[in-house]
Short mmCIF file of C-alpha atoms in Angstrom, two decimals:
data_model
loop_
_atom_site.label_atom_id
_atom_site.label_comp_id
_atom_site.label_asym_id
_atom_site.label_seq_id
_atom_site.Cartn_x
_atom_site.Cartn_y
_atom_site.Cartn_z
CA MET A 1 22.24 81.64 319.02
CA ILE A 2 22.36 82.58 322.74
CA ILE A 3 25.40 84.93 322.26
CA MET A 4 23.79 86.51 319.28
CA ALA A 5 20.90 87.89 321.39
CA LEU A 6 23.38 89.77 323.68
CA ASP A 7 24.42 92.17 320.93
CA HIS A 8 20.80 92.83 319.75
CA THR A 9 19.72 93.45 323.40
CA ARG A 10 22.57 95.93 323.64
CA ASP A 11 21.26 97.63 320.50
CA PHE A 12 17.69 98.17 321.87
CA PHE A 13 18.50 98.76 325.55
CA HIS A 14 22.00 100.23 326.17
CA TYR A 15 21.97 103.93 326.58
CA ASP A 16 25.14 104.27 324.50
CA SER A 17 24.07 102.14 321.48
CA PHE A 18 23.60 104.92 319.01
CA VAL A 19 26.03 107.38 320.48
CA HIS A 20 29.35 105.56 320.11
CA ASP A 21 30.73 102.61 318.47
CA PRO A 22 31.34 100.01 321.13
CA LEU A 23 34.57 99.03 319.39
CA ASP A 24 35.97 102.50 319.22
CA LEU A 25 39.03 102.33 321.40
CA SER A 26 38.81 106.06 322.29
CA THR A 27 35.42 105.81 323.97
CA THR A 28 34.76 102.08 324.81
CA THR A 29 35.27 100.20 328.14
CA PRO A 30 36.59 96.68 328.43
CA VAL A 31 33.18 95.22 329.26
CA LEU A 32 31.43 97.15 326.47
CA PHE A 33 34.27 96.18 323.96
CA PHE A 34 33.99 92.54 324.89
CA THR A 35 30.08 92.58 324.79
CA ARG A 36 30.21 93.66 321.20
CA TRP A 37 33.33 91.64 320.18
CA ILE A 38 32.17 88.29 321.51
CA THR A 39 29.15 88.40 319.25
CA HIS A 40 31.55 88.48 316.19
CA PHE A 41 31.63 84.79 316.35
CA CYS A 42 27.77 84.40 315.55
CA ALA A 43 27.23 85.34 311.92
CA PRO A 44 30.32 83.41 310.55
CA VAL A 45 29.46 80.31 312.52
CA PHE A 46 25.84 80.42 311.34
CA VAL A 47 26.92 80.70 307.72
CA PHE A 48 29.73 78.09 308.06
CA LEU A 49 27.29 75.64 309.70
CA THR A 50 24.61 76.34 306.85
CA GLY A 51 27.15 75.10 304.47
CA THR A 52 27.69 72.06 306.57
CA SER A 53 24.00 71.48 306.80
CA ILE A 54 23.75 71.73 302.90
CA TYR A 55 26.41 69.08 302.60
CA LEU A 56 24.66 66.73 304.90
CA GLN A 57 21.38 67.30 303.12
CA SER A 58 22.98 66.16 299.88
CA PHE A 59 22.94 62.57 301.33
CA ARG A 60 19.09 62.62 301.62
CA LYS A 61 18.41 64.77 298.54
CA PRO A 62 19.82 64.22 295.03
CA PRO A 63 21.13 67.36 293.35
CA GLN A 64 17.90 67.71 291.09
CA VAL A 65 15.88 67.89 294.45
CA LEU A 66 18.31 69.89 296.61
CA MET A 67 18.98 72.49 294.03
CA PRO A 68 15.39 73.89 293.72
CA PHE A 69 15.17 73.50 297.51
CA LEU A 70 18.11 75.70 298.16
CA ILE A 71 17.03 78.33 295.62
CA LYS A 72 13.51 78.44 297.03
CA ARG A 73 14.83 78.54 300.62
CA GLY A 74 17.18 81.36 299.73
CA LEU A 75 14.48 83.31 298.10
CA TRP A 76 12.30 82.85 301.20
CA LEU A 77 15.01 83.98 303.52
CA ILE A 78 15.63 87.18 301.48
CA PHE A 79 11.78 87.93 301.73
CA ILE A 80 11.98 87.30 305.60
CA GLU A 81 14.93 89.69 305.82
CA CYS A 82 13.25 92.51 303.71
CA VAL A 83 9.87 92.19 305.40
CA VAL A 84 9.82 90.20 308.73
CA ILE A 85 13.18 91.00 310.12
CA THR A 86 13.27 94.74 308.79
CA PHE A 87 9.90 95.21 310.56
CA ALA A 88 11.21 93.58 313.78
CA TRP A 89 14.11 96.01 313.75
CA THR A 90 12.17 99.15 312.85
CA PHE A 91 8.48 98.56 313.84
CA ASP A 92 7.84 100.97 310.86
CA PHE A 93 4.68 99.94 308.89
CA CYS A 94 5.74 102.20 306.03
CA PHE A 95 9.06 100.25 305.59
CA SER A 96 10.83 103.52 305.12
CA VAL A 97 14.18 101.54 305.51
CA ILE A 98 14.79 98.08 304.29
CA ILE A 99 17.88 96.36 306.04
CA LEU A 100 20.00 93.69 304.40
CA GLN A 101 21.98 91.91 306.85
CA VAL A 102 22.83 88.21 307.70
CA ILE A 103 19.62 86.53 306.70
CA TRP A 104 19.88 88.21 303.31
CA ALA A 105 23.45 87.03 302.97
CA ILE A 106 22.70 83.48 303.88
CA GLY A 107 19.52 83.57 301.50
CA MET A 108 21.66 84.76 298.53
CA SER A 109 24.51 82.47 299.30
CA MET A 110 21.98 79.54 299.53
CA ILE A 111 20.75 80.37 296.02
CA LEU A 112 24.22 80.33 294.57
CA MET A 113 24.96 77.09 296.55
CA GLY A 114 22.06 75.62 294.65
CA PHE A 115 24.10 75.92 291.53
CA LEU A 116 27.45 75.14 293.08
CA ILE A 117 26.47 71.74 294.46
CA ARG A 118 26.55 70.48 290.98
CA LEU A 119 30.32 71.21 290.71
CA PRO A 120 33.16 68.96 291.98
CA TYR A 121 33.75 68.92 295.82
CA LYS A 122 37.42 70.32 295.24
CA PHE A 123 36.06 73.25 293.16
CA ILE A 124 33.82 74.31 296.04
CA LEU A 125 36.61 73.81 298.55
CA PHE A 126 39.19 75.76 296.80
CA GLY A 127 36.72 78.32 295.47
CA GLY A 128 35.63 79.13 299.01
CA LEU A 129 39.26 79.47 300.14
CA LEU A 130 39.88 81.87 297.23
CA LEU A 131 36.94 84.07 298.03
CA ILE A 132 37.89 84.16 301.73
CA ALA A 133 41.72 84.72 301.24
CA GLY A 134 41.54 86.76 298.11
CA HIS A 135 38.75 89.21 298.47
CA ASN A 136 40.87 91.60 300.51
CA VAL A 137 42.85 92.38 297.45
CA LEU A 138 39.92 94.72 296.63
CA ASP A 139 40.87 96.73 299.62
CA TYR A 140 43.66 98.26 297.58
CA PHE A 141 41.32 99.50 294.96
CA PRO A 142 38.49 101.24 296.89
CA SER A 143 37.96 104.30 294.56
CA THR A 144 37.38 102.17 291.56
CA HIS A 145 34.39 100.35 292.87
CA SER A 146 30.99 101.95 293.75
CA GLY A 147 27.34 101.44 293.21
CA VAL A 148 24.59 99.20 294.55
CA PHE A 149 25.78 96.06 292.80
CA TRP A 150 29.29 96.34 294.28
CA ASP A 151 28.01 96.88 297.64
CA LEU A 152 25.63 93.98 297.47
CA PHE A 153 28.47 91.78 296.19
CA ARG A 154 31.38 92.82 298.27
CA ASN A 155 31.53 96.04 300.10
CA GLY A 156 28.43 96.33 302.19
CA ASP A 157 29.32 98.33 305.47
CA PHE A 158 25.94 99.99 305.85
CA ALA A 159 25.77 101.54 302.39
CA ASP A 160 22.57 103.48 302.02
CA PHE A 161 20.70 103.65 298.69
CA SER A 162 17.51 105.59 297.85
CA LEU A 163 14.40 103.75 296.66
CA PRO A 164 11.19 105.32 295.16
CA ALA A 165 8.60 107.04 297.44
CA GLY A 166 11.20 108.19 299.93
CA ARG A 167 12.42 104.87 301.04
CA SER A 168 15.96 103.40 301.15
CA VAL A 169 17.76 100.15 301.56
CA VAL A 170 20.79 99.80 303.73
CA ILE A 171 23.30 97.03 302.73
CA ILE A 172 25.15 95.62 305.64
CA TYR A 173 26.13 92.19 304.62
CA PRO A 174 27.50 91.87 301.09
CA PHE A 175 27.01 88.23 299.87
CA ALA A 176 30.30 87.21 298.11
CA PRO A 177 32.61 86.92 301.29
CA TRP A 178 29.85 85.16 303.24
CA LEU A 179 29.37 82.73 300.33
CA GLY A 180 33.08 81.88 300.72
CA ILE A 181 32.48 80.93 304.46
CA MET A 182 29.37 78.88 303.42
CA MET A 183 31.41 77.00 300.76
CA ILE A 184 34.13 76.08 303.26
CA GLY A 185 31.40 75.02 305.77
CA TYR A 186 30.05 72.72 302.94
CA ALA A 187 33.56 71.30 302.40
CA PHE A 188 33.82 70.57 306.23
CA GLY A 189 30.56 68.64 305.97
CA LYS A 190 32.68 65.84 304.65
CA LEU A 191 34.04 65.32 308.20
CA PHE A 192 30.54 64.26 309.31
CA GLU A 193 29.90 61.48 306.91
CA ALA A 194 28.83 58.30 308.66
CA GLU A 195 31.96 56.43 307.76
CA THR A 196 34.29 59.11 309.31
CA ASP A 197 36.04 57.95 312.37
CA PRO A 198 35.04 60.37 315.32
CA PRO A 199 38.52 60.60 316.79
CA LYS A 200 39.96 61.29 313.44
CA ARG A 201 37.29 63.94 312.89
CA LYS A 202 38.13 65.49 316.25
CA ARG A 203 41.74 65.71 315.53
CA PHE A 204 41.15 67.33 312.18
CA LEU A 205 38.79 69.86 313.81
CA LEU A 206 41.34 70.70 316.54
CA PHE A 207 44.22 70.90 313.98
CA SER A 208 42.21 73.13 311.62
CA GLY A 209 41.21 75.45 314.36
CA CYS A 210 44.78 75.84 315.66
CA VAL A 211 45.94 76.47 312.12
CA LEU A 212 43.40 79.30 311.74
CA ILE A 213 44.26 80.81 315.02
CA VAL A 214 48.02 80.75 314.38
CA ALA A 215 47.36 82.15 310.77
CA PHE A 216 45.34 84.99 312.38
CA ILE A 217 48.16 85.86 314.81
CA PHE A 218 50.89 85.74 312.28
CA ILE A 219 49.15 87.68 309.42
CA ARG A 220 47.90 90.22 312.00
CA LEU A 221 51.38 90.82 313.37
CA LEU A 222 52.46 91.61 309.87
CA ASN A 223 49.91 94.48 309.90
CA GLY A 224 49.47 94.32 306.14
CA TYR A 225 47.17 92.13 304.01
CA GLY A 226 44.13 90.48 305.31
CA ASP A 227 42.19 93.41 306.90
CA PRO A 228 41.72 97.05 305.91
CA HIS A 229 42.30 98.40 309.43
CA TYR A 230 45.81 98.16 311.04
CA TRP A 231 46.40 97.64 314.74
CA SER A 232 48.66 99.75 316.75
CA LEU A 233 50.19 100.12 320.27
CA GLN A 234 47.87 101.71 322.68
CA LYS A 235 48.11 103.20 326.19
CA ASN A 236 48.27 99.80 327.78
CA TRP A 237 48.45 96.15 326.91
CA LEU A 238 44.82 95.57 327.19
CA VAL A 239 43.73 98.25 324.74
CA THR A 240 46.54 97.11 322.42
CA LEU A 241 44.89 93.78 322.55
CA PHE A 242 41.60 95.34 321.66
CA SER A 243 43.28 97.00 318.67
CA PHE A 244 44.87 93.65 317.53
CA VAL A 245 41.54 91.65 317.62
CA ASN A 246 39.41 94.54 316.22
CA VAL A 247 39.20 93.28 312.79
CA ASN A 248 36.77 94.19 309.95
CA LYS A 249 33.22 92.50 309.80
CA TYR A 250 31.53 94.58 307.24
CA PRO A 251 32.63 92.80 304.83
CA PRO A 252 34.28 89.96 306.69
CA SER A 253 37.98 90.15 306.27
CA LEU A 254 40.29 87.26 306.01
CA LEU A 255 41.55 87.87 309.45
CA TYR A 256 37.98 88.24 310.80
CA THR A 257 37.19 84.80 309.35
CA CYS A 258 40.33 83.18 310.81
CA MET A 259 39.68 84.80 314.24
CA THR A 260 36.13 83.56 314.46
CA ILE A 261 36.14 80.19 312.54
CA GLY A 262 39.34 78.97 314.24
CA PRO A 263 38.11 79.05 317.87
CA ALA A 264 34.63 77.72 316.56
CA LEU A 265 36.39 74.59 315.12
CA LEU A 266 38.25 74.09 318.36
CA PHE A 267 35.07 74.42 320.37
CA LEU A 268 33.31 71.89 318.06
CA GLY A 269 36.16 69.47 318.24
CA LEU A 270 36.29 69.61 321.99
CA THR A 271 32.57 69.51 322.77
CA GLU A 272 31.29 67.23 320.15
CA SER A 273 31.03 64.16 322.53
CA TYR A 274 29.69 66.21 325.50
CA THR A 275 26.07 65.17 326.16
CA GLY A 276 25.35 66.75 329.57
CA ARG A 277 22.38 68.71 330.60
CA ILE A 278 23.67 71.99 329.56
CA SER A 279 24.38 70.66 326.02
CA GLN A 280 20.79 69.39 325.81
CA ILE A 281 19.42 72.81 326.77
CA ILE A 282 21.56 74.58 324.20
CA GLN A 283 20.68 72.18 321.60
CA VAL A 284 17.08 73.13 321.86
CA TYR A 285 17.81 76.73 320.59
CA GLY A 286 20.01 75.14 317.88
CA LYS A 287 17.38 72.95 316.50
CA VAL A 288 15.01 75.85 315.76
CA PRO A 289 17.35 78.81 314.93
CA PHE A 290 14.99 80.45 312.46
CA LEU A 291 12.11 80.55 314.91
CA TYR A 292 14.42 81.74 317.68
CA TYR A 293 15.97 84.32 315.40
CA VAL A 294 12.70 85.88 314.37
CA LEU A 295 11.04 85.77 317.82
CA HIS A 296 13.89 87.24 319.83
CA PHE A 297 13.74 90.35 317.61
CA TYR A 298 10.08 90.83 318.33
CA VAL A 299 10.22 90.07 322.01
CA LEU A 300 13.19 92.55 322.35
CA HIS A 301 11.47 95.39 320.47
CA LEU A 302 8.10 94.85 322.15
CA LEU A 303 9.78 95.12 325.64
CA CYS A 304 11.67 98.21 324.29
CA MET A 305 8.21 99.77 323.44
CA VAL A 306 6.74 99.00 326.80
CA LEU A 307 9.91 100.51 328.71
CA PHE A 308 9.73 103.54 326.22
CA VAL A 309 6.15 104.19 327.49
CA LEU A 310 7.07 103.58 330.97
CA ARG A 311 9.73 106.19 330.94
CA GLY A 312 7.04 108.78 330.14
CA HIS A 313 7.10 108.88 326.32
CA SER A 314 4.05 108.75 324.07
CA PHE A 315 3.27 106.99 320.87
CA ASN A 316 2.75 110.53 319.29
CA GLU A 317 6.53 111.04 319.68
CA VAL A 318 7.16 107.87 317.56
CA LEU A 319 4.76 108.88 314.89
CA GLN A 320 6.47 112.33 314.58
CA SER A 321 9.87 110.48 314.05
CA ILE A 322 11.72 113.13 315.99
CA TYR A 323 14.75 110.95 317.15
CA GLY A 324 16.57 110.46 313.81
CA ILE A 325 16.84 106.63 314.31
CA PRO A 326 14.96 104.15 312.07
CA PHE A 327 14.33 101.94 314.97
CA ARG A 328 11.05 103.21 316.68
CA PHE A 329 10.81 103.47 320.51
CA VAL A 330 14.73 103.79 320.52
CA ILE A 331 16.16 107.06 321.55
CA SER A 332 19.92 107.83 321.16
CA GLY A 333 21.59 108.36 324.63
CA GLU A 334 18.60 106.97 326.50
CA GLY A 335 18.48 103.58 327.95
CA TYR A 336 20.13 101.44 330.52
CA PRO A 337 23.56 100.42 331.84
CA LEU A 338 25.15 97.16 330.74
CA THR A 339 24.21 95.38 333.89
CA ILE A 340 20.48 95.84 332.97
CA VAL A 341 21.34 94.84 329.37
CA TYR A 342 22.72 91.60 330.55
CA LEU A 343 19.81 90.94 332.73
CA ILE A 344 17.28 91.55 329.87
CA TRP A 345 19.35 89.16 327.61
CA ILE A 346 19.29 86.44 330.05
CA GLY A 347 15.61 86.87 330.70
CA ILE A 348 14.71 86.90 326.95
CA VAL A 349 16.87 83.69 326.31
CA LEU A 350 15.17 81.97 329.29
CA ALA A 351 11.67 83.13 328.22
CA LEU A 352 12.14 81.76 324.70
CA TYR A 353 13.28 78.30 325.84
CA PRO A 354 9.68 76.87 326.38
CA VAL A 355 8.60 78.06 322.97
CA CYS A 356 11.79 76.68 321.23
CA LYS A 357 11.27 73.39 323.12
CA TRP A 358 7.75 73.05 321.90
CA TYR A 359 8.50 73.75 318.38
CA SER A 360 11.56 71.58 318.44
CA ASP A 361 9.33 68.60 319.51
CA LEU A 362 6.77 69.54 316.93
CA LYS A 363 9.33 69.30 314.11
CA ALA A 364 10.50 66.02 315.50
CA ARG A 365 7.05 64.62 315.28
CA ASN A 366 5.81 66.29 312.12
CA LYS A 367 7.68 65.90 308.95
CA SER A 368 5.45 68.23 306.82
CA TRP A 369 7.45 69.86 303.96
CA TRP A 370 6.50 73.37 305.00
CA LEU A 371 8.19 73.05 308.33
CA SER A 372 11.62 72.99 306.70
CA TYR A 373 10.99 76.65 305.72
CA LEU A 374 10.53 77.58 309.39
#
């Protein structure tokens, strides 16, 4: 949750955000590349742990209760994505652009998981593995697939489709590959059953993480299947390394999934028993991820608006939409260096801590059903 906010801070405040791709090896810098690349771990871990959470909820809720809950929760998340999060990104009351990204993908995957939980455990496990490992076969047939359904299902990659009244929808996250990650997360939930021996769980997490990392390195070295973009030797070893780890997120390739979930499993295995002060602080954000996710967007964009005005711009410029960016109060090529971006990021995270702590304590005291949707 904390790392995620770094990339969104860069989007709103870095002067190069809408000029160059931070992963473009011809224009990026090591710090800029790392700032973007490190946030690759966020979305797959969110989706993976959502699957784990669904498995754990199955102990408290029978299928006939859990199924409608997941479907309703999924529909709620899709609504939040299309309305609340889209507005947080754009500050456009007309909703000229609707953005479908990670919350939409989680919502759609939750709806489908509502049906899948009635299937045998092994079906979910192997079905998830098949989705993750097999969907890159479709990279070899790009010309035969097009249209809004295919982009919703598998392609995504910022596909733009027109809607009535001059509006459009941008599909960033297709749901099928992310559903595969959620299904695998669900299967890993078995490790967290009460009767599972903690040392055994730790060994399995460490082993699985190492297997995925080794698989990533081996398959990536072959420079063939698993990612639509090949790596190549560059002007020096560091840029070559960047090329090697620069794998496809939209949609998440097999190699992207191995590269992100592998280290995440290692981290989980190594830190599960850690209960220090830092862990307690970080857990506050993790206990209220939905609130934190929504709030950090609005705080970032409101601060962006204030700085926009302080730089001498007027609200009239925004109303005229003269900058060609759907995010209002953001100007291509105008902003701040990465040092300032990092300071803003740290400030936003710290500022949200008291709110997250208050809400976390509220949820611990109050078991009202509606809090489960927030």
